[in-house]
């Protein structure tokens, strides 16, 4: 299963932690310490091979074969993306202090994590961003560094065996003291505390997303010779390191935007304790309007004595105090990745590890001092589970729409004062409606929208702009004055729909329909005994939701509102990662369903949807079976004269032939919200027939003349054919007859066997 394969990856990641001090991209960043190699490198040629597992291939995995050490190794890996958009928002300042935004193209699909087939403790962390493979392999407790051989015309690479025992780092510690942490957050310890337990060692959270905004200080900009591209390259390498440290618990750190202090530092950076509150104040004034983030960190090219960073504790999702400071005076991105991961841990609420904290090694990621271990301790897991699991902002996967932009012509978004915005100059060359100045071209009436046609004209009133999706949806039509389609409307909640269901939030919800969506068209609702047996358990296989991170048992009256239970399942569906199908059989009854547990980022396929019928005049709402009359509305079928339905705005949507608002007079249908269908539209002209110029109806006057001419022509042809037939018959010998072309020909039939005969020839 794909889910099992990915779970194995996360387990293997923790086994790589001892090797993460080694340089991943030696050609990208010259380290302040050097990885020692054991002997000369081997020359290898990575060869692409077919992925052995169909599930892995579907999930985006790919495999390469490498021959070294006297044997062949198969490396399977998958892309790890930590950017939301290929066009990363980068903010800089000119010498006058004016803020500029650029969106350079950034390759976001060239970082990979994987493993070596046949070795349960193997790990691969590679990149192809800079040509060829660069990165680290761990096989049989031995670490290797791989990088392209230059020059090479045959895709040759050099593979070095690393001597990790000679790696040395200078001692550093976090700027937060235990007293300061205690002052920011006090973890309540009681009899149920899990700090003494080690059960979190194999625990795996599901999909936490931290949206990160980064600020680079002026010294780092100068260090990279005022080259913004080099700064971006450094940041991407650091992001790879951050995600390596946090991936074992499926914490995904996504970079939403980058600000570079190109015109000097606006605040002093020499005192780490004064810098943290000053940066938080600065970001509140300057950064909040640029990038929507969960936390913001400042990278400073400065050594704060022996302190590597500082951050406020438990402040993720807090726009005021969700910030941290990270020293990037070290010139190794893995070291910096460790620093940032540690400080992000503080933002997530984690304290420094105490005497009762363990991760299976001498120290863990949240140790106050930096060392060679990056595993999270049981104490860190406790905080992550007990507190951060409730932070809503880190459960939502970032979307491109999350990235705010400066209001400027050319960013592709129509903003205040603009008629249109076609984007870059190249994009504008291909746009027939909008000019680079963000104004419409001559004679153009619109540029975008479902009611704007290809000739840059607004569609006539009554043109369908959004079709009906299902029995609980409603169509919309253009109004003739706006380029936008009306709001997407749907049938009022509580309206009956096929399958003994009710419309709710644009869906027709029923147990049978739910089973068919998950298990195929032959599936159907299982016996009520399945619902009673499973949904009263209060576990991930059957429940009525969550309260305080615990499953809730269904009351007998609510069993049909818990988790879906199905029967007549012929074939198992292919589902996405992390979905699990389970089958329960008792008393000759079969129950099929899917499970779900708290922390998963994907939609729950198995929860009974609101609006599902759970009895006569009863529906499910929030996992409770309630009386259907709880839907109170001023709009009813009687309001619509029984010739329409009510929409979600409690207005009538009339059937074709009746006119809104109350469907009492004849018309074309529709509603006051979604518009009404109009007359037929001339597609080429873009105008309706009623607006088309009237033409003399010449055809009507010519029709009698045309009919007479056709009749005379037919009679003339028949007369000539009859005469020729008589002449041919007179010249033919007696007893012979001319056969028509089809006469005497044997018809050809192909016997088709019924299905039973196919099976039994």
XYZ file of C-alpha atoms in Angstrom:
761
model
C 0.000 0.000 0.000
C 1.178 3.545 -0.705
C 0.388 4.632 2.829
C 2.579 1.854 4.211
C 5.421 2.844 1.871
C 5.306 6.469 2.984
C 4.995 5.511 6.625
C 8.165 3.467 6.190
C 9.896 6.518 4.750
C 9.067 8.594 7.809
C 10.334 5.830 10.059
C 13.552 5.601 8.078
C 14.128 9.334 8.263
C 14.809 9.107 11.966
C 17.575 6.606 11.240
C 19.377 9.200 9.139
C 19.640 11.760 11.919
C 23.180 10.777 12.913
C 24.346 11.589 9.393
C 22.629 14.943 8.978
C 25.745 16.862 9.990
C 27.297 16.034 6.678
C 27.215 18.426 3.801
C 24.408 17.715 1.360
C 25.353 20.187 -1.360
C 29.070 20.724 -1.109
C 29.077 22.543 -4.426
C 26.422 24.946 -3.214
C 27.869 26.069 0.117
C 31.499 25.928 1.215
C 31.373 24.516 4.776
C 33.284 25.859 7.746
C 34.028 22.229 8.502
C 34.850 19.572 5.933
C 33.455 16.104 5.559
C 36.277 13.575 5.578
C 36.209 10.833 2.950
C 37.448 7.279 3.342
C 39.548 6.746 0.251
C 39.031 7.869 -3.348
C 35.535 8.110 -4.865
C 33.858 5.522 -7.056
C 32.439 6.498 -10.442
C 28.777 5.547 -10.841
C 26.116 6.019 -13.525
C 22.552 6.376 -12.206
C 20.168 4.474 -14.493
C 16.409 5.036 -14.412
C 14.486 1.817 -13.719
C 10.790 0.961 -13.613
C 9.205 1.301 -10.193
C 8.451 -2.174 -8.889
C 5.189 -1.234 -7.153
C 2.217 0.080 -9.128
C 1.016 1.973 -6.071
C 4.380 3.710 -5.712
C 4.360 4.665 -9.385
C 0.921 6.205 -9.017
C 2.098 8.123 -5.967
C 4.950 9.801 -7.854
C 7.863 7.578 -6.851
C 10.779 6.923 -9.183
C 13.760 4.574 -8.958
C 17.407 4.666 -10.079
C 20.002 1.916 -10.182
C 23.569 2.582 -8.941
C 26.416 0.067 -8.978
C 29.048 0.612 -6.286
C 30.740 -1.333 -3.529
C 30.689 -4.429 -5.704
C 26.894 -4.630 -5.989
C 23.887 -2.910 -7.505
C 21.592 -0.723 -5.401
C 18.094 0.494 -6.310
C 17.297 3.957 -4.950
C 13.563 4.754 -4.734
C 12.648 8.374 -4.036
C 9.861 10.910 -4.193
C 9.872 14.671 -4.683
C 9.551 16.822 -1.551
C 8.237 20.311 -2.231
C 8.588 23.092 0.332
C 7.471 25.987 -1.869
C 3.848 26.901 -2.482
C 4.502 28.507 -5.840
C 7.224 28.335 -8.468
C 7.112 32.133 -8.456
C 8.367 32.899 -4.961
C 7.412 36.401 -3.730
C 10.704 38.207 -3.009
C 10.601 41.689 -1.453
C 13.579 44.062 -1.658
C 14.252 47.780 -1.119
C 15.941 50.314 -3.363
C 18.374 52.957 -2.117
C 15.423 55.247 -1.360
C 13.806 52.634 0.867
C 10.976 51.908 -1.579
C 9.685 48.345 -1.381
C 9.707 46.259 -4.559
C 8.231 42.841 -5.198
C 9.637 40.333 -7.659
C 8.475 36.819 -8.423
C 11.417 34.901 -9.852
C 10.890 31.390 -11.144
C 12.109 28.884 -8.558
C 12.332 25.189 -9.314
C 10.287 23.466 -6.627
C 10.246 19.840 -7.745
C 13.912 18.860 -7.590
C 14.330 17.821 -3.937
C 13.882 14.135 -3.139
C 13.694 11.819 -0.137
C 13.750 8.048 -0.402
C 15.416 4.777 0.523
C 17.523 1.941 -0.841
C 15.574 -1.197 -1.715
C 16.359 -4.165 0.483
C 17.792 -2.150 3.387
C 15.251 -1.256 6.048
C 17.619 1.231 7.671
C 18.620 3.013 4.471
C 17.888 6.598 3.504
C 18.393 8.912 0.536
C 18.277 12.717 0.518
C 19.024 14.046 -2.961
C 18.524 17.028 -5.213
C 18.658 17.531 -8.970
C 18.331 21.318 -8.852
C 21.904 21.987 -9.913
C 22.364 19.251 -12.504
C 22.675 15.547 -11.788
C 22.266 14.034 -8.342
C 23.730 15.673 -5.267
C 23.152 14.537 -1.732
C 23.580 11.750 0.783
C 22.864 8.024 0.804
C 22.912 5.872 3.907
C 23.296 2.143 3.300
C 24.130 -0.469 5.933
C 25.121 2.173 8.498
C 27.502 3.792 6.015
C 26.985 7.281 4.618
C 27.930 8.285 1.081
C 28.017 11.630 -0.649
C 27.125 11.714 -4.337
C 27.694 14.543 -6.789
C 28.017 14.897 -10.577
C 31.368 14.253 -12.198
C 32.553 17.210 -14.223
C 33.103 17.036 -17.079
C 31.125 13.969 -18.126
C 29.036 13.280 -21.202
C 27.615 9.992 -19.904
C 25.874 11.145 -16.688
C 28.734 9.945 -14.497
C 28.752 10.747 -10.785
C 31.317 10.535 -8.003
C 30.396 8.621 -4.864
C 32.393 9.277 -1.674
C 32.304 7.186 1.492
C 32.149 9.618 4.425
C 34.118 9.351 7.647
C 31.657 10.910 10.082
C 33.879 10.453 13.139
C 36.028 13.427 12.144
C 33.133 15.908 11.994
C 33.445 18.598 14.654
C 31.198 21.532 15.553
C 31.762 24.401 17.945
C 29.480 24.334 21.027
C 26.348 26.484 20.767
C 23.126 26.798 22.732
C 19.664 28.318 22.381
C 19.207 31.851 23.683
C 16.135 30.874 25.701
C 16.794 29.941 29.307
C 14.575 27.563 31.230
C 13.327 30.461 33.344
C 12.322 32.458 30.272
C 10.535 29.471 28.764
C 8.682 28.892 32.023
C 7.633 32.518 31.980
C 6.153 32.195 28.492
C 4.341 28.906 28.866
C 3.759 26.517 31.754
C 3.051 22.945 30.824
C 0.581 21.370 33.195
C 1.778 18.052 34.532
C -0.705 15.728 36.179
C -1.302 12.065 36.757
C -2.034 11.583 33.066
C 1.262 13.083 31.954
C 3.060 11.054 29.332
C 6.511 12.473 29.965
C 7.611 9.250 31.631
C 6.364 7.210 28.713
C 8.047 6.374 25.436
C 4.936 5.576 23.435
C 5.537 8.584 21.193
C 8.652 7.043 19.691
C 6.630 5.510 16.874
C 3.827 8.098 16.788
C 3.336 9.846 13.469
C 1.271 12.990 13.091
C -0.478 13.635 9.797
C 0.181 16.679 7.734
C 0.955 19.751 9.799
C 1.761 22.714 7.541
C 3.744 25.663 8.854
C 3.570 28.652 6.533
C 6.883 30.455 6.965
C 7.867 34.016 6.084
C 11.614 34.643 6.026
C 13.561 37.886 6.371
C 17.265 38.081 5.486
C 19.401 40.739 7.161
C 21.654 43.175 5.314
C 24.912 41.457 6.350
C 23.878 38.213 4.651
C 22.945 40.195 1.541
C 26.413 41.772 1.521
C 28.022 38.381 2.230
C 26.437 37.097 -0.976
C 27.906 40.095 -2.843
C 24.503 41.824 -3.139
C 23.335 38.966 -5.352
C 19.665 38.252 -4.694
C 19.811 35.003 -6.670
C 22.534 33.640 -4.381
C 20.515 34.600 -1.308
C 17.502 32.746 -2.693
C 19.674 29.702 -3.406
C 20.946 29.737 0.182
C 17.424 29.975 1.551
C 16.230 27.018 -0.526
C 19.094 24.886 0.761
C 18.198 25.843 4.338
C 14.567 24.948 3.680
C 15.687 21.474 2.604
C 17.528 21.124 5.904
C 14.565 22.330 7.987
C 12.243 19.824 6.376
C 14.722 16.984 6.846
C 14.717 17.588 10.596
C 10.938 17.861 10.941
C 9.783 15.359 8.337
C 9.825 12.411 10.741
C 6.682 13.846 12.358
C 5.236 15.040 9.033
C 5.673 18.718 9.821
C 5.923 20.437 6.453
C 7.543 23.872 6.521
C 6.426 25.796 3.431
C 8.068 29.053 2.388
C 5.447 31.627 1.361
C 7.651 34.661 0.894
C 11.117 36.144 1.312
C 12.106 39.676 2.340
C 15.709 40.866 1.967
C 16.935 43.964 3.781
C 18.892 45.199 0.775
C 19.099 48.808 1.995
C 20.408 48.211 5.499
C 18.988 46.736 8.690
C 15.978 48.760 9.916
C 16.608 47.546 13.496
C 19.821 46.778 15.444
C 20.783 43.092 15.342
C 23.685 42.811 17.792
C 21.691 41.914 20.944
C 19.662 38.730 20.486
C 17.390 39.466 23.453
C 16.534 42.956 22.209
C 16.321 41.800 18.605
C 13.451 39.336 19.125
C 10.810 41.857 20.340
C 12.108 44.475 17.896
C 11.707 42.092 14.963
C 8.211 41.106 16.085
C 7.261 44.784 16.138
C 8.823 45.379 12.716
C 7.069 42.438 11.097
C 3.716 43.532 12.511
C 4.098 46.874 10.762
C 5.773 45.764 7.543
C 5.334 42.044 6.942
C 1.712 41.358 7.813
C 0.466 43.237 4.761
C 2.818 41.377 2.407
C 2.629 37.681 3.255
C 0.071 35.575 5.167
C 2.167 33.407 7.458
C 1.971 31.264 10.583
C 5.405 32.308 11.845
C 8.126 34.686 10.642
C 11.854 34.224 11.203
C 14.783 36.579 10.751
C 18.062 35.112 9.462
C 20.995 37.125 10.820
C 24.582 36.753 9.663
C 25.876 37.484 13.140
C 27.331 35.397 15.968
C 25.541 36.058 19.250
C 28.353 34.807 21.466
C 27.469 31.109 21.712
C 23.734 31.523 21.076
C 22.330 30.137 17.846
C 18.783 31.522 18.068
C 15.756 32.517 20.095
C 11.966 32.410 19.621
C 8.735 32.974 21.474
C 7.194 29.747 22.789
C 3.797 28.470 21.641
C 3.092 31.405 19.339
C 2.458 29.728 15.990
C -0.678 31.251 14.390
C -0.138 34.374 16.559
C 0.341 37.403 14.301
C 1.951 39.432 17.085
C 4.433 37.048 18.688
C 4.807 34.276 16.095
C 8.446 35.023 15.328
C 12.013 33.851 15.862
C 15.665 34.771 15.299
C 18.210 32.406 13.722
C 21.960 32.911 13.440
C 23.244 31.865 10.020
C 26.874 32.710 10.720
C 27.539 29.003 10.184
C 28.078 28.356 6.507
C 26.438 24.938 6.435
C 22.772 24.674 5.598
C 22.220 21.530 7.675
C 23.521 23.280 10.778
C 21.230 26.209 10.041
C 18.404 23.778 9.301
C 18.906 22.341 12.790
C 18.860 25.843 14.312
C 15.655 26.866 12.559
C 13.946 23.535 13.299
C 14.826 23.975 16.999
C 13.407 27.503 17.122
C 10.302 26.443 15.197
C 9.920 23.804 17.888
C 9.714 26.642 20.417
C 7.081 28.365 18.253
C 5.144 25.105 18.382
C 5.207 25.215 22.179
C 8.113 22.866 22.877
C 10.379 23.577 25.846
C 13.967 22.465 26.231
C 14.219 18.774 27.027
C 14.519 17.929 30.707
C 15.754 14.904 32.602
C 12.591 12.903 31.878
C 12.706 13.557 28.132
C 14.089 10.867 25.864
C 14.353 10.014 22.191
C 16.583 6.957 22.350
C 19.809 8.968 22.222
C 21.842 11.041 24.668
C 20.080 14.249 23.631
C 17.270 15.299 21.295
C 16.310 18.103 18.911
C 15.006 20.364 21.674
C 18.128 20.067 23.800
C 19.325 23.498 24.917
C 22.717 22.817 23.326
C 23.364 21.859 19.728
C 24.735 18.380 19.187
C 24.503 15.532 16.716
C 20.958 14.348 17.500
C 17.869 15.765 15.857
C 15.125 13.388 17.030
C 12.111 14.768 18.852
C 11.723 13.586 22.431
C 8.613 12.197 24.098
C 8.198 15.602 25.770
C 8.132 17.341 22.383
C 5.624 14.827 21.038
C 3.410 15.451 24.052
C 3.314 19.186 23.387
C 2.738 18.652 19.682
C -0.151 16.288 20.308
C -1.765 17.975 23.292
C -1.512 21.613 22.199
C -0.545 22.151 18.586
C -3.063 19.640 17.264
C -5.714 22.247 18.160
C -4.062 25.072 16.200
C -6.236 25.402 13.126
C -3.741 27.315 10.985
C -1.228 24.457 10.795
C -3.773 21.870 9.658
C -4.631 23.642 6.407
C -2.428 23.029 3.418
C -1.358 26.357 1.882
C -2.907 27.451 -1.401
C -1.554 29.828 -4.072
C -4.337 32.253 -3.147
C -2.795 32.542 0.324
C 0.072 34.608 -1.049
C -0.762 38.317 -0.875
C 0.760 40.609 -3.428
C 1.509 44.277 -3.619
C -1.111 46.230 -5.527
C 0.789 46.842 -8.717
C -0.063 46.672 -12.402
C 1.419 43.559 -13.961
C 0.924 41.036 -11.172
C -1.950 39.311 -12.982
C -4.572 40.320 -10.407
C -7.167 43.006 -11.090
C -6.941 45.457 -8.202
C -8.458 48.798 -7.308
C -8.027 51.341 -10.100
C -7.367 48.684 -12.791
C -9.734 47.653 -15.578
C -7.751 44.463 -16.150
C -4.298 42.982 -15.511
C -2.758 40.704 -18.121
C 0.417 40.035 -16.115
C 3.875 40.127 -17.655
C 4.676 41.802 -20.955
C 4.859 38.398 -22.657
C 1.448 37.435 -21.313
C 0.002 40.747 -22.464
C 1.198 40.100 -26.025
C -1.095 37.072 -26.121
C -4.045 38.897 -24.572
C -6.514 40.391 -27.049
C -8.528 42.294 -24.441
C -6.089 43.911 -21.988
C -3.097 46.212 -22.459
C 0.103 46.233 -20.339
C -1.133 49.475 -18.772
C -3.942 47.488 -17.087
C -6.584 49.160 -19.240
C -8.913 47.542 -21.756
C -8.059 47.681 -25.431
C -10.113 49.740 -27.844
C -13.686 48.402 -28.214
C -13.069 45.786 -25.514
C -15.685 45.652 -22.780
C -14.084 43.011 -20.564
C -11.083 40.729 -20.166
C -11.983 38.003 -17.699
C -15.058 36.357 -16.245
C -17.477 33.645 -17.299
C -19.653 36.251 -19.019
C -16.834 37.691 -21.162
C -16.566 36.102 -24.606
C -13.544 35.608 -26.831
C -14.202 38.922 -28.559
C -13.846 40.797 -25.264
C -17.558 41.552 -25.175
C -20.017 40.929 -22.353
C -22.310 38.018 -23.102
C -25.986 38.841 -23.695
C -28.476 38.489 -20.904
C -29.662 34.898 -20.555
C -26.425 33.237 -21.674
C -25.695 30.170 -19.556
C -22.453 30.786 -17.653
C -22.488 28.033 -15.017
C -24.246 24.747 -15.698
C -26.027 22.661 -13.100
C -23.690 20.082 -11.526
C -26.174 17.762 -9.833
C -29.731 17.482 -8.578
C -28.992 19.856 -5.697
C -27.302 22.524 -7.821
C -28.830 25.348 -9.858
C -27.650 26.963 -13.127
C -26.710 30.627 -13.516
C -27.016 32.992 -16.482
C -25.315 36.237 -17.458
C -27.243 39.442 -16.773
C -25.959 41.289 -19.853
C -24.165 44.050 -17.931
C -21.451 42.265 -15.936
C -18.556 40.099 -17.086
C -18.920 38.003 -13.933
C -21.306 35.097 -13.578
C -23.775 35.446 -10.685
C -22.982 33.793 -7.376
C -22.984 29.991 -7.420
C -26.376 29.071 -5.963
C -27.881 25.735 -5.008
C -31.119 24.151 -3.845
C -32.252 25.066 -0.342
C -31.085 22.710 2.398
C -33.695 20.121 3.310
C -35.172 19.743 -0.168
C -35.852 16.106 -1.069
C -33.588 14.502 -3.659
C -33.301 10.992 -5.207
C -32.505 8.010 -3.000
C -34.536 9.163 -0.005
C -31.961 11.874 0.516
C -32.028 15.566 1.238
C -30.081 18.359 -0.386
C -27.556 19.921 1.957
C -24.809 22.351 0.975
C -25.123 21.501 -2.728
C -25.000 17.732 -2.128
C -27.690 15.064 -2.283
C -26.851 13.046 0.806
C -28.010 9.483 1.388
C -26.446 6.335 2.782
C -26.732 4.487 -0.541
C -25.239 7.360 -2.501
C -22.421 7.663 0.030
C -21.580 3.955 -0.299
C -21.609 4.190 -4.085
C -19.238 7.163 -4.080
C -16.721 5.215 -1.989
C -17.158 1.590 -3.087
C -18.769 1.748 -6.535
C -22.227 1.692 -8.077
C -23.150 -1.768 -6.753
C -22.556 -0.854 -3.115
C -25.442 -0.001 -0.821
C -26.203 0.845 2.780
C -25.412 -1.977 5.191
C -27.803 -3.389 7.747
C -28.625 -1.174 10.715
C -26.948 -3.817 12.867
C -23.612 -2.736 11.336
C -24.223 0.838 12.415
C -25.191 -0.260 15.903
C -22.261 -2.654 16.298
C -19.532 -0.313 15.024
C -20.640 3.255 15.672
C -21.244 2.617 19.355
C -17.607 1.581 19.834
C -16.157 5.073 19.920
C -12.950 4.262 18.034
C -11.539 5.129 14.621
C -13.661 2.398 12.997
C -16.943 3.689 14.373
C -17.785 6.914 16.192
C -19.834 10.089 16.196
C -16.922 12.502 15.964
C -14.323 13.932 18.345
C -14.426 15.880 21.579
C -11.150 17.009 23.186
C -9.120 14.682 20.940
C -11.159 11.637 21.965
C -13.599 9.578 19.920
C -17.269 9.876 20.845
C -19.528 6.826 20.995
C -22.784 7.181 19.089
C -26.000 7.077 21.031
C -28.416 4.457 19.691
C -30.571 7.235 18.260
C -27.559 8.619 16.339
C -25.969 5.436 14.942
C -26.985 6.316 11.366
C -25.110 9.622 11.719
C -21.720 8.188 12.716
C -19.539 6.480 10.125
C -20.828 5.016 6.874
C -21.258 1.228 6.805
C -21.760 -0.435 3.421
C -22.587 -3.817 1.895
C -22.516 -5.396 -1.579
C -18.918 -4.303 -2.132
C -17.644 -6.172 -5.191
C -14.218 -4.627 -5.708
C -11.999 -2.544 -3.481
C -11.476 1.031 -4.677
C -8.019 2.544 -5.174
C -7.894 5.366 -2.644
C -5.313 8.025 -1.845
C -2.587 7.753 0.752
C -3.607 7.206 4.388
C -7.095 5.903 3.633
C -7.765 2.485 5.157
C -10.663 0.209 4.203
C -11.877 -2.154 6.896
C -14.302 -5.075 6.793
C -16.240 -6.407 9.760
C -18.182 -9.668 9.631
C -20.511 -10.902 12.369
C -23.748 -12.920 12.483
C -23.599 -13.371 8.684
C -23.560 -9.582 8.258
C -20.836 -7.751 6.300
C -19.871 -4.174 7.077
C -17.463 -2.186 4.877
C -16.159 1.260 5.752
C -13.095 3.495 6.017
C -11.342 4.678 9.142
C -10.130 8.124 10.129
C -8.144 9.484 13.039
C -7.437 12.959 14.313
C -4.507 14.764 12.746
C -5.010 13.626 9.159
C -4.989 16.439 6.620
C -7.156 14.666 4.057
C -10.938 14.713 3.869
C -12.804 12.033 5.791
C -14.478 9.699 3.292
C -16.415 7.776 5.906
C -18.184 10.345 8.076
C -21.921 10.630 7.499
C -22.547 13.966 5.804
C -24.935 16.523 7.224
C -28.351 16.286 5.604
C -28.377 12.479 5.342
C -31.730 10.859 6.084
C -31.652 9.001 9.417
C -35.351 8.228 9.830
C -38.826 9.516 8.996
C -38.593 13.316 8.936
C -35.130 13.115 10.541
C -31.713 14.120 9.195
C -28.131 14.038 10.421
C -26.682 17.345 11.580
C -23.307 17.443 13.365
C -23.445 13.649 13.967
C -26.869 13.929 15.622
C -30.169 12.625 14.234
C -32.498 15.611 14.539
C -36.009 16.490 13.409
C -36.122 17.683 9.814
C -38.368 20.682 10.705
C -35.263 22.213 12.297
C -34.691 23.738 8.845
C -36.775 26.881 9.129
C -37.273 28.843 5.925
C -39.563 31.539 4.605
C -39.478 29.843 1.203
C -41.525 26.706 0.499
C -42.776 24.965 -2.658
C -46.094 26.756 -2.073
C -44.234 30.074 -2.111
C -43.068 29.163 -5.602
C -46.594 28.208 -6.745
C -45.399 24.568 -6.920
C -43.594 25.490 -10.141
C -40.075 25.870 -8.832
C -37.684 25.182 -5.964
C -36.224 27.372 -3.250
C -32.551 28.314 -3.490
C -30.096 28.830 -0.646
C -31.070 32.516 -0.462
C -34.684 31.480 0.205
C -35.834 32.778 -3.174
C -37.762 30.853 -5.818
C -35.891 29.326 -8.736
C -38.678 28.845 -11.269
C -39.074 26.008 -13.743
C -38.787 26.744 -17.451
C -42.003 28.418 -18.534
C -42.479 30.457 -15.381
C -41.092 33.762 -14.256
C -39.497 34.820 -10.945
C -39.921 35.933 -8.275
C -42.900 33.690 -7.395
C -43.353 31.563 -10.551
C -46.939 32.822 -11.018
C -46.556 34.338 -14.474
C -45.224 32.782 -17.642
C -41.562 33.307 -18.419
C -38.268 31.560 -19.100
C -37.475 30.345 -15.572
C -34.589 31.105 -13.230
C -34.500 33.387 -10.204
C -33.779 36.953 -9.165
C -30.351 35.741 -7.955
C -29.122 33.484 -10.752
C -30.790 35.271 -13.656
C -33.035 33.755 -16.317
C -32.344 31.932 -19.570
C -32.836 34.241 -22.530
C -33.494 33.846 -26.233
C -31.187 31.890 -28.507
C -27.780 33.539 -28.896
C -25.882 34.124 -32.120
C -22.526 32.637 -31.173
C -20.591 34.454 -33.866
C -22.225 37.824 -33.394
C -22.465 37.809 -29.613
C -25.979 39.307 -29.691
C -29.404 37.792 -29.065
C -32.020 37.371 -31.733
C -34.188 40.057 -30.221
C -31.315 42.515 -30.703
C -30.498 41.367 -34.233
C -31.634 43.648 -37.075
C -34.836 42.528 -38.733
C -34.539 41.213 -42.311
C -37.339 40.922 -44.885
C -38.774 37.415 -44.704
C -38.370 36.735 -48.447
C -38.497 32.964 -47.989
C -42.159 33.080 -46.921
C -43.165 34.859 -50.173
C -41.107 32.551 -52.380
C -42.277 29.310 -50.743
C -45.367 28.705 -53.002
C -43.334 29.312 -56.161
C -40.600 26.946 -54.991
C -43.131 24.196 -54.212
C -44.740 24.431 -57.692
C -41.340 24.267 -59.394
C -40.336 21.185 -57.417
C -43.570 19.337 -58.282
C -43.209 20.073 -62.024
C -39.595 18.863 -61.993
C -40.544 15.571 -60.337
C -43.354 14.919 -62.857
C -41.030 15.617 -65.772
C -38.391 13.171 -64.469
C -40.948 10.418 -63.877
C -42.325 10.839 -67.385
C -38.886 10.395 -68.964
C -38.054 7.336 -66.851
C -41.299 5.584 -67.797
C -40.638 6.089 -71.506
C -37.132 4.582 -71.275
C -38.413 1.542 -69.380
C -40.940 0.780 -72.092
C -38.288 1.006 -74.827
C -35.956 -1.350 -72.925
C -38.692 -3.908 -72.409
C -39.545 -3.892 -76.106
C -35.932 -4.645 -77.143
C -35.389 -7.516 -74.653
C -35.684 -11.170 -75.863
C -38.685 -13.109 -74.718
C -38.368 -14.956 -71.423
C -35.617 -12.722 -70.079
C -35.994 -10.051 -67.466
C -33.555 -7.431 -66.271
C -32.942 -7.902 -62.547
C -32.572 -4.958 -60.286
C -29.024 -4.607 -58.914
C -30.003 -6.009 -55.552
C -32.005 -8.951 -56.830
C -30.347 -12.364 -56.495
C -27.776 -11.132 -53.958
C -27.621 -13.154 -50.759
C -27.834 -11.093 -47.567
C -24.881 -11.415 -45.164
C -25.655 -12.020 -41.486
C -23.244 -12.346 -38.597
C -24.529 -14.519 -35.833
C -23.862 -12.960 -32.436
C -23.835 -15.390 -29.542
C -25.544 -14.396 -26.353
C -23.363 -14.047 -23.229
C -24.160 -17.634 -22.127
C -22.890 -19.018 -25.437
C -19.697 -16.972 -25.141
C -19.034 -18.553 -21.801
C -19.918 -22.070 -23.021
C -19.024 -22.420 -26.719
